[in-house]
mmCIF file of N, CA, C and O in Angstrom:
data_model
loop_
_atom_site.group_PDB
_atom_site.id
_atom_site.type_symbol
_atom_site.label_atom_id
_atom_site.label_comp_id
_atom_site.label_asym_id
_atom_site.label_seq_id
_atom_site.Cartn_x
_atom_site.Cartn_y
_atom_site.Cartn_z
ATOM 1 N N MET A 1 -5.417 -38.177 -92.773
ATOM 2 C CA MET A 1 -5.382 -37.427 -91.537
ATOM 3 C C MET A 1 -5.140 -38.379 -90.378
ATOM 4 O O MET A 1 -5.738 -39.438 -90.287
ATOM 5 N N VAL A 2 -4.290 -38.024 -89.474
ATOM 6 C CA VAL A 2 -3.897 -38.906 -88.390
ATOM 7 C C VAL A 2 -4.985 -38.986 -87.324
ATOM 8 O O VAL A 2 -5.268 -40.045 -86.792
ATOM 9 N N PHE A 3 -5.617 -37.862 -87.027
ATOM 10 C CA PHE A 3 -6.568 -37.846 -85.926
ATOM 11 C C PHE A 3 -7.844 -38.619 -86.252
ATOM 12 O O PHE A 3 -8.348 -39.362 -85.430
ATOM 13 N N LEU A 4 -8.378 -38.451 -87.453
ATOM 14 C CA LEU A 4 -9.565 -39.182 -87.893
ATOM 15 C C LEU A 4 -9.247 -39.893 -89.210
ATOM 16 O O LEU A 4 -9.412 -39.336 -90.282
ATOM 17 N N PRO A 5 -8.788 -41.145 -89.146
ATOM 18 C CA PRO A 5 -8.397 -41.862 -90.363
ATOM 19 C C PRO A 5 -9.608 -42.235 -91.227
ATOM 20 O O PRO A 5 -10.758 -42.183 -90.788
ATOM 21 N N ASP A 6 -9.329 -42.635 -92.466
ATOM 22 C CA ASP A 6 -10.390 -42.998 -93.403
ATOM 23 C C ASP A 6 -11.147 -44.246 -92.966
ATOM 24 O O ASP A 6 -12.306 -44.429 -93.331
ATOM 25 N N GLU A 7 -10.514 -45.133 -92.202
ATOM 26 C CA GLU A 7 -11.185 -46.342 -91.716
ATOM 27 C C GLU A 7 -12.373 -46.001 -90.826
ATOM 28 O O GLU A 7 -13.272 -46.804 -90.649
ATOM 29 N N LEU A 8 -12.368 -44.816 -90.291
ATOM 30 C CA LEU A 8 -13.428 -44.390 -89.388
ATOM 31 C C LEU A 8 -14.776 -44.300 -90.098
ATOM 32 O O LEU A 8 -15.822 -44.459 -89.481
ATOM 33 N N ARG A 9 -14.769 -44.108 -91.388
ATOM 34 C CA ARG A 9 -16.015 -43.971 -92.146
ATOM 35 C C ARG A 9 -16.831 -45.254 -92.156
ATOM 36 O O ARG A 9 -18.032 -45.221 -92.378
ATOM 37 N N SER A 10 -16.194 -46.403 -91.931
ATOM 38 C CA SER A 10 -16.928 -47.659 -91.943
ATOM 39 C C SER A 10 -17.697 -47.887 -90.643
ATOM 40 O O SER A 10 -18.571 -48.743 -90.587
ATOM 41 N N LEU A 11 -17.389 -47.152 -89.595
ATOM 42 C CA LEU A 11 -18.085 -47.297 -88.317
ATOM 43 C C LEU A 11 -19.346 -46.436 -88.293
ATOM 44 O O LEU A 11 -19.391 -45.386 -88.923
ATOM 45 N N PRO A 12 -20.368 -46.880 -87.558
ATOM 46 C CA PRO A 12 -21.550 -46.017 -87.429
ATOM 47 C C PRO A 12 -21.207 -44.786 -86.590
ATOM 48 O O PRO A 12 -20.379 -44.864 -85.680
ATOM 49 N N PRO A 13 -21.822 -43.663 -86.877
ATOM 50 C CA PRO A 13 -21.506 -42.444 -86.110
ATOM 51 C C PRO A 13 -22.044 -42.556 -84.684
ATOM 52 O O PRO A 13 -23.066 -43.198 -84.447
ATOM 53 N N PRO A 14 -21.368 -41.914 -83.744
ATOM 54 C CA PRO A 14 -21.888 -41.911 -82.377
ATOM 55 C C PRO A 14 -23.128 -41.022 -82.296
ATOM 56 O O PRO A 14 -23.357 -40.190 -83.175
ATOM 57 N N PRO A 15 -23.926 -41.192 -81.260
ATOM 58 C CA PRO A 15 -25.081 -40.299 -81.125
ATOM 59 C C PRO A 15 -24.637 -38.852 -80.946
ATOM 60 O O PRO A 15 -23.567 -38.591 -80.402
ATOM 61 N N LEU A 16 -25.444 -37.932 -81.399
ATOM 62 C CA LEU A 16 -25.091 -36.514 -81.316
ATOM 63 C C LEU A 16 -25.016 -36.051 -79.864
ATOM 64 O O LEU A 16 -24.182 -35.232 -79.511
ATOM 65 N N VAL A 17 -25.881 -36.606 -79.032
ATOM 66 C CA VAL A 17 -25.850 -36.294 -77.604
ATOM 67 C C VAL A 17 -25.159 -37.459 -76.903
ATOM 68 O O VAL A 17 -25.740 -38.523 -76.721
ATOM 69 N N ASN A 18 -23.902 -37.266 -76.566
ATOM 70 C CA ASN A 18 -23.143 -38.280 -75.845
ATOM 71 C C ASN A 18 -22.412 -37.620 -74.687
ATOM 72 O O ASN A 18 -22.409 -36.398 -74.565
ATOM 73 N N ARG A 19 -21.788 -38.416 -73.854
ATOM 74 C CA ARG A 19 -21.194 -37.870 -72.635
ATOM 75 C C ARG A 19 -20.064 -36.894 -72.925
ATOM 76 O O ARG A 19 -19.925 -35.880 -72.240
ATOM 77 N N CYS A 20 -19.260 -37.149 -73.940
ATOM 78 C CA CYS A 20 -18.161 -36.229 -74.271
ATOM 79 C C CYS A 20 -18.701 -34.888 -74.774
ATOM 80 O O CYS A 20 -18.192 -33.833 -74.388
ATOM 81 N N SER A 21 -19.714 -34.935 -75.637
ATOM 82 C CA SER A 21 -20.278 -33.694 -76.174
ATOM 83 C C SER A 21 -20.906 -32.857 -75.068
ATOM 84 O O SER A 21 -20.686 -31.641 -75.001
ATOM 85 N N VAL A 22 -21.675 -33.504 -74.222
ATOM 86 C CA VAL A 22 -22.339 -32.767 -73.144
ATOM 87 C C VAL A 22 -21.304 -32.183 -72.189
ATOM 88 O O VAL A 22 -21.377 -31.013 -71.803
ATOM 89 N N TRP A 23 -20.324 -32.994 -71.822
ATOM 90 C CA TRP A 23 -19.317 -32.535 -70.868
ATOM 91 C C TRP A 23 -18.508 -31.361 -71.435
ATOM 92 O O TRP A 23 -18.335 -30.339 -70.774
ATOM 93 N N LEU A 24 -18.002 -31.494 -72.647
ATOM 94 C CA LEU A 24 -17.185 -30.423 -73.201
ATOM 95 C C LEU A 24 -18.016 -29.198 -73.583
ATOM 96 O O LEU A 24 -17.510 -28.075 -73.555
ATOM 97 N N GLY A 25 -19.288 -29.386 -73.924
ATOM 98 C CA GLY A 25 -20.166 -28.241 -74.127
ATOM 99 C C GLY A 25 -20.348 -27.458 -72.831
ATOM 100 O O GLY A 25 -20.302 -26.225 -72.811
ATOM 101 N N PHE A 26 -20.524 -28.187 -71.730
ATOM 102 C CA PHE A 26 -20.635 -27.543 -70.417
ATOM 103 C C PHE A 26 -19.335 -26.834 -70.048
ATOM 104 O O PHE A 26 -19.353 -25.712 -69.542
ATOM 105 N N VAL A 27 -18.203 -27.468 -70.321
ATOM 106 C CA VAL A 27 -16.906 -26.846 -70.039
ATOM 107 C C VAL A 27 -16.746 -25.563 -70.856
ATOM 108 O O VAL A 27 -16.241 -24.554 -70.347
ATOM 109 N N GLY A 28 -17.200 -25.570 -72.105
ATOM 110 C CA GLY A 28 -17.143 -24.359 -72.927
ATOM 111 C C GLY A 28 -18.000 -23.243 -72.348
ATOM 112 O O GLY A 28 -17.583 -22.081 -72.318
ATOM 113 N N TRP A 29 -19.189 -23.590 -71.875
ATOM 114 C CA TRP A 29 -20.071 -22.579 -71.286
ATOM 115 C C TRP A 29 -19.453 -22.006 -70.017
ATOM 116 O O TRP A 29 -19.470 -20.793 -69.801
ATOM 117 N N VAL A 30 -18.894 -22.879 -69.162
ATOM 118 C CA VAL A 30 -18.250 -22.408 -67.933
ATOM 119 C C VAL A 30 -17.044 -21.530 -68.265
ATOM 120 O O VAL A 30 -16.778 -20.540 -67.577
ATOM 121 N N THR A 31 -16.340 -21.846 -69.328
ATOM 122 C CA THR A 31 -15.216 -21.021 -69.755
ATOM 123 C C THR A 31 -15.682 -19.613 -70.114
ATOM 124 O O THR A 31 -15.031 -18.617 -69.764
ATOM 125 N N ALA A 32 -16.807 -19.506 -70.809
ATOM 126 C CA ALA A 32 -17.351 -18.184 -71.138
ATOM 127 C C ALA A 32 -17.756 -17.434 -69.875
ATOM 128 O O ALA A 32 -17.542 -16.213 -69.769
ATOM 129 N N MET A 33 -18.315 -18.157 -68.905
ATOM 130 C CA MET A 33 -18.691 -17.518 -67.639
ATOM 131 C C MET A 33 -17.453 -17.000 -66.903
ATOM 132 O O MET A 33 -17.450 -15.891 -66.363
ATOM 133 N N LEU A 34 -16.406 -17.804 -66.883
ATOM 134 C CA LEU A 34 -15.168 -17.389 -66.221
ATOM 135 C C LEU A 34 -14.528 -16.198 -66.936
ATOM 136 O O LEU A 34 -13.980 -15.307 -66.284
ATOM 137 N N ASP A 35 -14.597 -16.198 -68.267
ATOM 138 C CA ASP A 35 -14.068 -15.075 -69.030
ATOM 139 C C ASP A 35 -14.800 -13.783 -68.660
ATOM 140 O O ASP A 35 -14.169 -12.741 -68.451
ATOM 141 N N ASN A 36 -16.121 -13.868 -68.555
ATOM 142 C CA ASN A 36 -16.895 -12.689 -68.133
ATOM 143 C C ASN A 36 -16.507 -12.257 -66.727
ATOM 144 O O ASN A 36 -16.364 -11.071 -66.447
ATOM 145 N N SER A 37 -16.357 -13.210 -65.858
ATOM 146 C CA SER A 37 -16.033 -12.892 -64.463
ATOM 147 C C SER A 37 -14.654 -12.243 -64.346
ATOM 148 O O SER A 37 -14.487 -11.261 -63.629
ATOM 149 N N PHE A 38 -13.666 -12.796 -65.035
ATOM 150 C CA PHE A 38 -12.307 -12.252 -64.961
ATOM 151 C C PHE A 38 -12.211 -10.850 -65.545
ATOM 152 O O PHE A 38 -11.404 -10.040 -65.108
ATOM 153 N N ASN A 39 -13.041 -10.572 -66.536
ATOM 154 C CA ASN A 39 -13.030 -9.254 -67.173
ATOM 155 C C ASN A 39 -14.042 -8.284 -66.560
ATOM 156 O O ASN A 39 -14.330 -7.244 -67.145
ATOM 157 N N LYS A 40 -14.578 -8.653 -65.396
ATOM 158 C CA LYS A 40 -15.492 -7.803 -64.611
ATOM 159 C C LYS A 40 -16.716 -7.355 -65.413
ATOM 160 O O LYS A 40 -17.104 -6.193 -65.403
ATOM 161 N N ARG A 41 -17.305 -8.336 -66.134
ATOM 162 C CA ARG A 41 -18.558 -8.108 -66.846
ATOM 163 C C ARG A 41 -19.644 -8.896 -66.122
ATOM 164 O O ARG A 41 -19.345 -9.828 -65.377
ATOM 165 N N PRO A 42 -20.912 -8.567 -66.346
ATOM 166 C CA PRO A 42 -21.982 -9.389 -65.758
ATOM 167 C C PRO A 42 -21.846 -10.829 -66.251
ATOM 168 O O PRO A 42 -21.768 -11.081 -67.451
ATOM 169 N N VAL A 43 -21.819 -11.757 -65.322
ATOM 170 C CA VAL A 43 -21.458 -13.137 -65.654
ATOM 171 C C VAL A 43 -22.433 -13.783 -66.632
ATOM 172 O O VAL A 43 -22.024 -14.354 -67.645
ATOM 173 N N LEU A 44 -23.726 -13.698 -66.367
ATOM 174 C CA LEU A 44 -24.701 -14.386 -67.217
ATOM 175 C C LEU A 44 -25.209 -13.541 -68.380
ATOM 176 O O LEU A 44 -25.584 -14.078 -69.418
ATOM 177 N N ARG A 45 -25.234 -12.231 -68.231
ATOM 178 C CA ARG A 45 -25.869 -11.389 -69.240
ATOM 179 C C ARG A 45 -24.929 -10.906 -70.327
ATOM 180 O O ARG A 45 -25.361 -10.605 -71.432
ATOM 181 N N ALA A 46 -23.642 -10.821 -70.072
ATOM 182 C CA ALA A 46 -22.706 -10.273 -71.060
ATOM 183 C C ALA A 46 -22.188 -11.378 -71.968
ATOM 184 O O ALA A 46 -21.911 -12.491 -71.534
ATOM 185 N N GLY A 47 -22.053 -11.066 -73.209
ATOM 186 C CA GLY A 47 -21.415 -11.981 -74.154
ATOM 187 C C GLY A 47 -22.188 -13.251 -74.417
ATOM 188 O O GLY A 47 -21.614 -14.342 -74.401
ATOM 189 N N ILE A 48 -23.492 -13.145 -74.660
ATOM 190 C CA ILE A 48 -24.303 -14.323 -74.960
ATOM 191 C C ILE A 48 -23.751 -15.026 -76.202
ATOM 192 O O ILE A 48 -23.715 -16.250 -76.276
ATOM 193 N N HIS A 49 -23.295 -14.247 -77.181
ATOM 194 C CA HIS A 49 -22.728 -14.828 -78.399
ATOM 195 C C HIS A 49 -21.482 -15.646 -78.069
ATOM 196 O O HIS A 49 -21.256 -16.704 -78.646
ATOM 197 N N ARG A 50 -20.680 -15.180 -77.118
ATOM 198 C CA ARG A 50 -19.483 -15.916 -76.712
ATOM 199 C C ARG A 50 -19.865 -17.209 -75.999
ATOM 200 O O ARG A 50 -19.237 -18.252 -76.198
ATOM 201 N N GLN A 51 -20.905 -17.144 -75.172
ATOM 202 C CA GLN A 51 -21.367 -18.343 -74.477
ATOM 203 C C GLN A 51 -21.815 -19.403 -75.475
ATOM 204 O O GLN A 51 -21.464 -20.580 -75.350
ATOM 205 N N LEU A 52 -22.582 -18.982 -76.470
ATOM 206 C CA LEU A 52 -23.044 -19.926 -77.495
ATOM 207 C C LEU A 52 -21.874 -20.472 -78.312
ATOM 208 O O LEU A 52 -21.839 -21.666 -78.635
ATOM 209 N N LEU A 53 -20.929 -19.625 -78.647
ATOM 210 C CA LEU A 53 -19.775 -20.058 -79.436
ATOM 211 C C LEU A 53 -18.949 -21.079 -78.662
ATOM 212 O O LEU A 53 -18.615 -22.147 -79.193
ATOM 213 N N TYR A 54 -18.605 -20.783 -77.421
ATOM 214 C CA TYR A 54 -17.782 -21.701 -76.626
ATOM 215 C C TYR A 54 -18.510 -23.021 -76.380
ATOM 216 O O TYR A 54 -17.894 -24.087 -76.412
ATOM 217 N N THR A 55 -19.822 -22.957 -76.132
ATOM 218 C CA THR A 55 -20.592 -24.178 -75.924
ATOM 219 C C THR A 55 -20.619 -25.020 -77.197
ATOM 220 O O THR A 55 -20.438 -26.237 -77.152
ATOM 221 N N THR A 56 -20.815 -24.379 -78.332
ATOM 222 C CA THR A 56 -20.859 -25.104 -79.608
ATOM 223 C C THR A 56 -19.514 -25.729 -79.945
ATOM 224 O O THR A 56 -19.448 -26.882 -80.375
ATOM 225 N N VAL A 57 -18.454 -24.982 -79.749
ATOM 226 C CA VAL A 57 -17.115 -25.515 -80.021
ATOM 227 C C VAL A 57 -16.833 -26.701 -79.111
ATOM 228 O O VAL A 57 -16.337 -27.744 -79.553
ATOM 229 N N GLY A 58 -17.158 -26.583 -77.836
ATOM 230 C CA GLY A 58 -16.965 -27.697 -76.905
ATOM 231 C C GLY A 58 -17.777 -28.911 -77.306
ATOM 232 O O GLY A 58 -17.304 -30.049 -77.242
ATOM 233 N N TRP A 59 -19.014 -28.682 -77.747
ATOM 234 C CA TRP A 59 -19.893 -29.784 -78.154
ATOM 235 C C TRP A 59 -19.289 -30.540 -79.335
ATOM 236 O O TRP A 59 -19.227 -31.773 -79.329
ATOM 237 N N PHE A 60 -18.821 -29.840 -80.350
ATOM 238 C CA PHE A 60 -18.285 -30.514 -81.529
ATOM 239 C C PHE A 60 -16.934 -31.159 -81.265
ATOM 240 O O PHE A 60 -16.638 -32.223 -81.812
ATOM 241 N N VAL A 61 -16.117 -30.555 -80.433
ATOM 242 C CA VAL A 61 -14.860 -31.205 -80.049
ATOM 243 C C VAL A 61 -15.164 -32.506 -79.304
ATOM 244 O O VAL A 61 -14.540 -33.538 -79.547
ATOM 245 N N GLY A 62 -16.146 -32.487 -78.427
ATOM 246 C CA GLY A 62 -16.549 -33.701 -77.722
ATOM 247 C C GLY A 62 -17.072 -34.766 -78.662
ATOM 248 O O GLY A 62 -16.786 -35.956 -78.494
ATOM 249 N N TYR A 63 -17.837 -34.353 -79.672
ATOM 250 C CA TYR A 63 -18.364 -35.314 -80.647
ATOM 251 C C TYR A 63 -17.228 -35.996 -81.407
ATOM 252 O O TYR A 63 -17.206 -37.219 -81.548
ATOM 253 N N TYR A 64 -16.257 -35.221 -81.864
ATOM 254 C CA TYR A 64 -15.162 -35.813 -82.616
ATOM 255 C C TYR A 64 -14.218 -36.612 -81.717
ATOM 256 O O TYR A 64 -13.623 -37.594 -82.168
ATOM 257 N N LEU A 65 -14.098 -36.236 -80.464
ATOM 258 C CA LEU A 65 -13.321 -37.067 -79.537
ATOM 259 C C LEU A 65 -14.009 -38.407 -79.309
ATOM 260 O O LEU A 65 -13.347 -39.440 -79.200
ATOM 261 N N MET A 66 -15.336 -38.408 -79.248
ATOM 262 C CA MET A 66 -16.071 -39.665 -79.098
ATOM 263 C C MET A 66 -15.896 -40.530 -80.350
ATOM 264 O O MET A 66 -15.727 -41.740 -80.247
ATOM 265 N N LYS A 67 -15.928 -39.907 -81.530
ATOM 266 C CA LYS A 67 -15.686 -40.667 -82.763
ATOM 267 C C LYS A 67 -14.301 -41.295 -82.743
ATOM 268 O O LYS A 67 -14.127 -42.466 -83.100
ATOM 269 N N ARG A 68 -13.314 -40.541 -82.320
ATOM 270 C CA ARG A 68 -11.944 -41.047 -82.252
ATOM 271 C C ARG A 68 -11.835 -42.176 -81.237
ATOM 272 O O ARG A 68 -11.186 -43.194 -81.489
ATOM 273 N N THR A 69 -12.481 -42.030 -80.091
ATOM 274 C CA THR A 69 -12.448 -43.059 -79.064
ATOM 275 C C THR A 69 -13.077 -44.350 -79.564
ATOM 276 O O THR A 69 -12.526 -45.437 -79.359
ATOM 277 N N GLU A 70 -14.221 -44.252 -80.223
ATOM 278 C CA GLU A 70 -14.865 -45.450 -80.756
ATOM 279 C C GLU A 70 -14.001 -46.114 -81.822
ATOM 280 O O GLU A 70 -13.955 -47.340 -81.915
ATOM 281 N N TYR A 71 -13.304 -45.332 -82.625
ATOM 282 C CA TYR A 71 -12.396 -45.906 -83.621
ATOM 283 C C TYR A 71 -11.260 -46.667 -82.950
ATOM 284 O O TYR A 71 -10.926 -47.782 -83.356
ATOM 285 N N VAL A 72 -10.667 -46.087 -81.921
ATOM 286 C CA VAL A 72 -9.555 -46.753 -81.225
ATOM 287 C C VAL A 72 -10.036 -48.057 -80.601
ATOM 288 O O VAL A 72 -9.354 -49.090 -80.697
ATOM 289 N N TYR A 73 -11.208 -48.043 -79.955
ATOM 290 C CA TYR A 73 -11.742 -49.269 -79.352
ATOM 291 C C TYR A 73 -12.032 -50.326 -80.413
ATOM 292 O O TYR A 73 -11.776 -51.510 -80.211
ATOM 293 N N ALA A 74 -12.582 -49.917 -81.552
ATOM 294 C CA ALA A 74 -12.873 -50.867 -82.627
ATOM 295 C C ALA A 74 -11.587 -51.464 -83.186
ATOM 296 O O ALA A 74 -11.526 -52.658 -83.498
ATOM 297 N N LYS A 75 -10.556 -50.652 -83.296
ATOM 298 C CA LYS A 75 -9.274 -51.143 -83.803
ATOM 299 C C LYS A 75 -8.663 -52.156 -82.839
ATOM 300 O O LYS A 75 -8.170 -53.206 -83.264
ATOM 301 N N VAL A 76 -8.715 -51.875 -81.544
ATOM 302 C CA VAL A 76 -8.190 -52.813 -80.548
ATOM 303 C C VAL A 76 -8.994 -54.112 -80.567
ATOM 304 O O VAL A 76 -8.414 -55.209 -80.517
ATOM 305 N N ASP A 77 -10.307 -54.022 -80.658
ATOM 306 C CA ASP A 77 -11.149 -55.225 -80.727
ATOM 307 C C ASP A 77 -10.816 -56.048 -81.960
ATOM 308 O O ASP A 77 -10.741 -57.288 -81.896
ATOM 309 N N ARG A 78 -10.643 -55.373 -83.100
ATOM 310 C CA ARG A 78 -10.322 -56.100 -84.333
ATOM 311 C C ARG A 78 -8.987 -56.827 -84.206
ATOM 312 O O ARG A 78 -8.863 -57.989 -84.593
ATOM 313 N N GLU A 79 -7.982 -56.166 -83.633
ATOM 314 C CA GLU A 79 -6.680 -56.802 -83.462
ATOM 315 C C GLU A 79 -6.742 -57.960 -82.473
ATOM 316 O O GLU A 79 -6.113 -59.006 -82.688
ATOM 317 N N LEU A 80 -7.514 -57.805 -81.403
ATOM 318 C CA LEU A 80 -7.646 -58.868 -80.414
ATOM 319 C C LEU A 80 -8.346 -60.080 -81.007
ATOM 320 O O LEU A 80 -7.898 -61.221 -80.820
ATOM 321 N N LEU A 81 -9.431 -59.868 -81.742
ATOM 322 C CA LEU A 81 -10.144 -60.987 -82.357
ATOM 323 C C LEU A 81 -9.300 -61.659 -83.428
ATOM 324 O O LEU A 81 -9.363 -62.891 -83.602
ATOM 325 N N ASP A 82 -8.493 -60.889 -84.138
ATOM 326 C CA ASP A 82 -7.589 -61.482 -85.121
ATOM 327 C C ASP A 82 -6.551 -62.362 -84.429
ATOM 328 O O ASP A 82 -6.251 -63.456 -84.903
ATOM 329 N N TYR A 83 -6.044 -61.927 -83.298
ATOM 330 C CA TYR A 83 -5.081 -62.729 -82.542
ATOM 331 C C TYR A 83 -5.722 -64.013 -82.038
ATOM 332 O O TYR A 83 -5.120 -65.093 -82.129
ATOM 333 N N VAL A 84 -6.930 -63.936 -81.537
ATOM 334 C CA VAL A 84 -7.625 -65.131 -81.043
ATOM 335 C C VAL A 84 -7.873 -66.093 -82.196
ATOM 336 O O VAL A 84 -7.717 -67.321 -82.040
ATOM 337 N N ARG A 85 -8.231 -65.587 -83.357
ATOM 338 C CA ARG A 85 -8.481 -66.436 -84.520
ATOM 339 C C ARG A 85 -7.192 -67.111 -85.002
ATOM 340 O O ARG A 85 -7.193 -68.261 -85.432
ATOM 341 N N ARG A 86 -6.052 -66.434 -84.894
ATOM 342 C CA ARG A 86 -4.779 -67.005 -85.343
ATOM 343 C C ARG A 86 -4.155 -67.971 -84.346
ATOM 344 O O ARG A 86 -3.313 -68.764 -84.720
ATOM 345 N N HIS A 87 -4.526 -67.857 -83.072
ATOM 346 C CA HIS A 87 -3.938 -68.709 -82.039
ATOM 347 C C HIS A 87 -5.025 -69.419 -81.230
ATOM 348 O O HIS A 87 -5.190 -69.156 -80.039
ATOM 349 N N PRO A 88 -5.756 -70.345 -81.856
ATOM 350 C CA PRO A 88 -6.843 -71.015 -81.129
ATOM 351 C C PRO A 88 -6.323 -71.931 -80.013
ATOM 352 O O PRO A 88 -7.051 -72.215 -79.068
ATOM 353 N N GLU A 89 -5.073 -72.379 -80.099
ATOM 354 C CA GLU A 89 -4.540 -73.270 -79.062
ATOM 355 C C GLU A 89 -4.389 -72.552 -77.726
ATOM 356 O O GLU A 89 -4.399 -73.186 -76.657
ATOM 357 N N ASP A 90 -4.279 -71.244 -77.737
ATOM 358 C CA ASP A 90 -4.165 -70.482 -76.486
ATOM 359 C C ASP A 90 -5.507 -70.204 -75.840
ATOM 360 O O ASP A 90 -5.570 -69.793 -74.685
ATOM 361 N N PHE A 91 -6.591 -70.443 -76.595
ATOM 362 C CA PHE A 91 -7.935 -70.092 -76.111
ATOM 363 C C PHE A 91 -8.862 -71.289 -76.220
ATOM 364 O O PHE A 91 -9.828 -71.276 -76.963
ATOM 365 N N LYS A 92 -8.559 -72.343 -75.461
ATOM 366 C CA LYS A 92 -9.403 -73.539 -75.474
ATOM 367 C C LYS A 92 -10.580 -73.347 -74.534
ATOM 368 O O LYS A 92 -10.552 -72.540 -73.626
ATOM 369 N N ALA A 93 -11.632 -74.142 -74.790
ATOM 370 C CA ALA A 93 -12.823 -74.068 -73.937
ATOM 371 C C ALA A 93 -12.474 -74.551 -72.540
ATOM 372 O O ALA A 93 -11.570 -75.364 -72.339
ATOM 373 N N ALA A 94 -13.169 -74.075 -71.532
ATOM 374 C CA ALA A 94 -12.873 -74.390 -70.139
ATOM 375 C C ALA A 94 -13.138 -75.859 -69.812
ATOM 376 O O ALA A 94 -12.465 -76.421 -68.958
ATOM 377 N N GLY A 95 -14.080 -76.503 -70.462
ATOM 378 C CA GLY A 95 -14.447 -77.891 -70.163
ATOM 379 C C GLY A 95 -13.502 -78.919 -70.763
ATOM 380 O O GLY A 95 -13.510 -80.077 -70.392
ATOM 381 N N THR A 96 -12.629 -78.531 -71.685
ATOM 382 C CA THR A 96 -11.763 -79.520 -72.353
ATOM 383 C C THR A 96 -10.363 -79.496 -71.833
ATOM 384 O O THR A 96 -9.868 -78.660 -71.204
#
């Protein structure tokens, strides 16, 4: 799978409560509120099941986006450290 490669399994999982999950969960809840408002239903009282569904979907999308982000950062770090290890002449200590 392109979005979540198998190499991702070697990384520790992100915390369940992270900034992406919270943010996208909130965006999902606001989306349900806007849907109620546009359809002229009571904003907070109508469609509680829809509010929970949109919040849950947003939360899990945020979790997997955080997993993907951590994988990309780990891959860049691995490539950078490999480059530094292969070219030590470009990275001499400041005192020498």
